[in-house]
Amino acid sequence: MSEENTNGAVAPAEAATGPAFTIEKIYVKDVSFESPNSPAVFNEAVQPELQLNLNQRVQRLAENAFEVVLAVTLTCKAGDKTAYVAEVQQAGVFGLVGLEPQAIDVLLGTQCPSILFPYVRSLVSDLIQAGGFPPFYLQPINFEGLYAETLRQRQEQAEAGTSLADSEPAGNA
């Protein structure tokens, strides 16, 4: 038996020959919960107003490694008072090997946030409930739709930039 035999497993050098998408690490980057008007806000008899802010950041860590951060801020107001603010930044390090730049862009914009979202949903719900408020469940988010909208906006910006450059009179710098 050869020393290279790993009981049927592919040796690392051989595994790296094809395209690969891997989850290297998932972690909480930042978390915050504030209830500045407690306990008085628990007695408010008004319909709460919720405002959700969703944001995504991507940072290249190495040639084939990217950090994706999915940030959610949920603000609940009861009348003119802030009942609570929950902020979560859930992050992951993803390996993307042997893929075209367009495929990498799609994965970073759709699959990575989809993988992180259940962690964000759970953490936000737990924070709000631990703060003494009724549970709040983030509804599913269509990251493919958000990515398509981002592509549409990029295209519009590219066209606007081209048309502005084309319409400028020559010699007026």
mmCIF file of C-alpha atoms in Angstrom:
data_model
loop_
_atom_site.group_PDB
_atom_site.id
_atom_site.type_symbol
_atom_site.label_atom_id
_atom_site.label_comp_id
_atom_site.label_asym_id
_atom_site.label_seq_id
_atom_site.Cartn_x
_atom_site.Cartn_y
_atom_site.Cartn_z
ATOM 1 C CA MET A 1 0.000 0.000 0.000
ATOM 2 C CA SER A 2 1.314 3.427 -0.936
ATOM 3 C CA GLU A 3 2.040 6.069 1.698
ATOM 4 C CA GLU A 4 -0.078 8.503 -0.341
ATOM 5 C CA ASN A 5 -3.234 6.418 0.068
ATOM 6 C CA THR A 6 -5.641 8.235 2.394
ATOM 7 C CA ASN A 7 -8.291 5.502 2.649
ATOM 8 C CA GLY A 8 -10.186 6.693 -0.405
ATOM 9 C CA ALA A 9 -10.011 10.411 0.382
ATOM 10 C CA VAL A 10 -8.620 12.753 -2.249
ATOM 11 C CA ALA A 11 -5.247 14.195 -1.365
ATOM 12 C CA PRO A 12 -5.325 18.010 -0.894
ATOM 13 C CA ALA A 13 -3.244 18.678 -4.024
ATOM 14 C CA GLU A 14 -5.645 16.625 -6.124
ATOM 15 C CA ALA A 15 -8.733 18.217 -4.563
ATOM 16 C CA ALA A 16 -7.691 21.690 -5.699
ATOM 17 C CA THR A 17 -7.839 20.889 -9.425
ATOM 18 C CA GLY A 18 -11.475 21.895 -10.055
ATOM 19 C CA PRO A 19 -13.692 24.833 -9.166
ATOM 20 C CA ALA A 20 -14.685 24.950 -5.507
ATOM 21 C CA PHE A 21 -16.909 26.987 -3.205
ATOM 22 C CA THR A 22 -16.235 26.407 0.493
ATOM 23 C CA ILE A 23 -17.377 27.833 3.808
ATOM 24 C CA GLU A 24 -14.226 28.370 5.837
ATOM 25 C CA LYS A 25 -15.672 30.128 8.891
ATOM 26 C CA ILE A 26 -18.942 31.679 10.095
ATOM 27 C CA TYR A 27 -18.843 34.109 13.014
ATOM 28 C CA VAL A 28 -20.467 37.113 14.692
ATOM 29 C CA LYS A 29 -18.477 40.221 13.857
ATOM 30 C CA ASP A 30 -20.516 42.710 15.907
ATOM 31 C CA VAL A 31 -23.725 42.666 17.930
ATOM 32 C CA SER A 32 -25.591 45.354 19.838
ATOM 33 C CA PHE A 33 -28.944 45.686 21.570
ATOM 34 C CA GLU A 34 -30.216 48.901 23.118
ATOM 35 C CA SER A 35 -33.495 49.630 24.860
ATOM 36 C CA PRO A 36 -33.003 53.258 25.910
ATOM 37 C CA ASN A 37 -36.530 53.821 27.215
ATOM 38 C CA SER A 38 -36.975 50.666 29.292
ATOM 39 C CA PRO A 39 -38.898 49.931 31.409
ATOM 40 C CA ALA A 40 -41.345 52.774 30.589
ATOM 41 C CA VAL A 41 -41.651 51.654 26.960
ATOM 42 C CA PHE A 42 -43.144 48.322 28.069
ATOM 43 C CA ASN A 43 -46.286 50.207 29.141
ATOM 44 C CA GLU A 44 -46.756 52.066 25.841
ATOM 45 C CA ALA A 45 -50.124 51.255 24.252
ATOM 46 C CA VAL A 46 -49.236 52.286 20.712
ATOM 47 C CA GLN A 47 -48.619 50.200 17.613
ATOM 48 C CA PRO A 48 -44.834 49.809 17.261
ATOM 49 C CA GLU A 49 -43.169 50.912 14.035
ATOM 50 C CA LEU A 50 -40.291 48.799 12.722
ATOM 51 C CA GLN A 51 -37.539 49.935 10.399
ATOM 52 C CA LEU A 52 -35.187 47.340 8.899
ATOM 53 C CA ASN A 53 -31.857 48.205 7.313
ATOM 54 C CA LEU A 54 -29.954 45.453 5.479
ATOM 55 C CA ASN A 55 -26.398 45.861 4.217
ATOM 56 C CA GLN A 56 -23.739 43.586 2.762
ATOM 57 C CA ARG A 57 -19.980 44.095 2.502
ATOM 58 C CA VAL A 58 -17.427 41.956 0.730
ATOM 59 C CA GLN A 59 -13.695 42.089 1.344
ATOM 60 C CA ARG A 60 -11.054 40.046 -0.441
ATOM 61 C CA LEU A 61 -8.778 38.454 2.154
ATOM 62 C CA ALA A 62 -6.514 36.467 -0.181
ATOM 63 C CA GLU A 63 -6.493 35.377 -3.804
ATOM 64 C CA ASN A 64 -9.242 32.816 -3.204
ATOM 65 C CA ALA A 65 -10.740 33.931 0.129
ATOM 66 C CA PHE A 66 -13.441 36.511 0.765
ATOM 67 C CA GLU A 67 -15.088 37.843 3.901
ATOM 68 C CA VAL A 68 -18.792 38.574 3.501
ATOM 69 C CA VAL A 69 -20.540 40.580 6.223
ATOM 70 C CA LEU A 70 -24.323 40.678 6.363
ATOM 71 C CA ALA A 71 -25.428 43.560 8.596
ATOM 72 C CA VAL A 72 -28.962 44.064 9.895
ATOM 73 C CA THR A 73 -30.213 46.962 11.978
ATOM 74 C CA LEU A 74 -33.753 46.737 13.303
ATOM 75 C CA THR A 75 -35.215 49.811 15.000
ATOM 76 C CA CYS A 76 -38.539 49.649 16.839
ATOM 77 C CA LYS A 77 -40.307 52.857 17.856
ATOM 78 C CA ALA A 78 -43.313 53.129 20.124
ATOM 79 C CA GLY A 79 -44.771 56.536 19.356
ATOM 80 C CA ASP A 80 -41.917 59.017 19.545
ATOM 81 C CA LYS A 81 -39.792 56.780 21.797
ATOM 82 C CA THR A 82 -37.283 54.177 20.678
ATOM 83 C CA ALA A 83 -38.302 50.821 22.119
ATOM 84 C CA TYR A 84 -35.164 49.029 20.918
ATOM 85 C CA VAL A 85 -32.394 48.916 18.369
ATOM 86 C CA ALA A 86 -30.872 45.556 17.462
ATOM 87 C CA GLU A 87 -27.754 45.497 15.305
ATOM 88 C CA VAL A 88 -26.096 42.326 14.047
ATOM 89 C CA GLN A 89 -23.115 41.848 11.748
ATOM 90 C CA GLN A 90 -22.832 38.180 10.822
ATOM 91 C CA ALA A 91 -19.749 37.303 8.816
ATOM 92 C CA GLY A 92 -18.258 34.406 6.975
ATOM 93 C CA VAL A 93 -15.058 33.568 5.189
ATOM 94 C CA PHE A 94 -15.674 31.800 1.903
ATOM 95 C CA GLY A 95 -13.217 30.069 -0.382
ATOM 96 C CA LEU A 96 -13.760 30.497 -4.125
ATOM 97 C CA VAL A 97 -11.275 28.606 -6.272
ATOM 98 C CA GLY A 98 -11.154 28.101 -10.033
ATOM 99 C CA LEU A 99 -14.189 30.255 -10.839
ATOM 100 C CA GLU A 100 -14.659 33.022 -13.398
ATOM 101 C CA PRO A 101 -14.952 36.569 -11.969
ATOM 102 C CA GLN A 102 -18.656 36.733 -12.932
ATOM 103 C CA ALA A 103 -19.371 33.459 -11.091
ATOM 104 C CA ILE A 104 -17.493 34.745 -8.034
ATOM 105 C CA ASP A 105 -19.549 37.964 -8.100
ATOM 106 C CA VAL A 106 -22.801 35.981 -8.269
ATOM 107 C CA LEU A 107 -21.808 33.677 -5.390
ATOM 108 C CA LEU A 108 -20.680 36.580 -3.208
ATOM 109 C CA GLY A 109 -23.923 38.457 -3.920
ATOM 110 C CA THR A 110 -26.388 35.577 -3.564
ATOM 111 C CA GLN A 111 -25.150 32.351 -1.967
ATOM 112 C CA CYS A 112 -22.945 33.855 0.741
ATOM 113 C CA PRO A 113 -25.617 36.164 2.214
ATOM 114 C CA SER A 114 -28.176 33.338 1.904
ATOM 115 C CA ILE A 115 -25.884 31.148 4.010
ATOM 116 C CA LEU A 116 -25.401 33.903 6.623
ATOM 117 C CA PHE A 117 -29.060 34.954 6.835
ATOM 118 C CA PRO A 118 -30.360 32.150 9.124
ATOM 119 C CA TYR A 119 -27.667 33.051 11.662
ATOM 120 C CA VAL A 120 -28.696 36.729 11.511
ATOM 121 C CA ARG A 121 -32.387 35.832 11.838
ATOM 122 C CA SER A 122 -31.777 33.696 14.915
ATOM 123 C CA LEU A 123 -29.504 36.205 16.636
ATOM 124 C CA VAL A 124 -31.863 39.161 16.040
ATOM 125 C CA SER A 125 -34.829 37.171 17.370
ATOM 126 C CA ASP A 126 -32.898 36.044 20.454
ATOM 127 C CA LEU A 127 -31.663 39.577 21.213
ATOM 128 C CA ILE A 128 -35.133 41.093 21.007
ATOM 129 C CA GLN A 129 -36.690 38.397 23.145
ATOM 130 C CA ALA A 130 -33.882 38.638 25.722
ATOM 131 C CA GLY A 131 -34.586 42.387 25.837
ATOM 132 C CA GLY A 132 -38.109 41.664 27.120
ATOM 133 C CA PHE A 133 -39.969 42.196 23.861
ATOM 134 C CA PRO A 134 -42.100 39.773 21.847
ATOM 135 C CA PRO A 135 -40.085 37.634 19.414
ATOM 136 C CA PHE A 136 -39.451 39.127 15.994
ATOM 137 C CA TYR A 137 -38.774 36.904 13.014
ATOM 138 C CA LEU A 138 -37.054 38.347 9.990
ATOM 139 C CA GLN A 139 -38.923 37.261 6.897
ATOM 140 C CA PRO A 140 -36.993 35.432 4.163
ATOM 141 C CA ILE A 141 -35.032 37.675 1.827
ATOM 142 C CA ASN A 142 -34.626 37.031 -1.870
ATOM 143 C CA PHE A 143 -30.900 37.662 -2.291
ATOM 144 C CA GLU A 144 -31.084 36.656 -5.959
ATOM 145 C CA GLY A 145 -33.619 39.464 -6.518
ATOM 146 C CA LEU A 146 -31.475 41.946 -4.602
ATOM 147 C CA TYR A 147 -28.454 40.913 -6.656
ATOM 148 C CA ALA A 148 -30.427 41.362 -9.902
ATOM 149 C CA GLU A 149 -31.406 44.861 -8.746
ATOM 150 C CA THR A 150 -27.753 45.626 -7.956
ATOM 151 C CA LEU A 151 -26.769 44.521 -11.460
ATOM 152 C CA ARG A 152 -29.490 46.737 -12.948
ATOM 153 C CA GLN A 153 -28.214 49.728 -10.944
ATOM 154 C CA ARG A 154 -24.611 49.037 -12.019
ATOM 155 C CA GLN A 155 -25.761 48.947 -15.654
ATOM 156 C CA GLU A 156 -27.639 52.238 -15.289
ATOM 157 C CA GLN A 157 -24.609 53.885 -13.680
ATOM 158 C CA ALA A 158 -22.345 52.591 -16.442
ATOM 159 C CA GLU A 159 -24.724 53.896 -19.114
ATOM 160 C CA ALA A 160 -25.089 57.248 -17.347
ATOM 161 C CA GLY A 161 -21.311 57.564 -17.074
ATOM 162 C CA THR A 162 -20.896 56.768 -20.771
ATOM 163 C CA SER A 163 -23.628 59.157 -21.891
ATOM 164 C CA LEU A 164 -22.241 61.967 -19.720
ATOM 165 C CA ALA A 165 -18.784 61.475 -21.180
ATOM 166 C CA ASP A 166 -20.230 61.411 -24.725
ATOM 167 C CA SER A 167 -22.286 64.593 -24.230
ATOM 168 C CA GLU A 168 -19.495 66.794 -22.885
ATOM 169 C CA PRO A 169 -18.316 69.352 -25.439
ATOM 170 C CA ALA A 170 -14.773 68.836 -26.643
ATOM 171 C CA GLY A 171 -12.155 71.351 -25.525
ATOM 172 C CA ASN A 172 -13.989 72.455 -22.355
ATOM 173 C CA ALA A 173 -11.924 70.809 -19.691
#
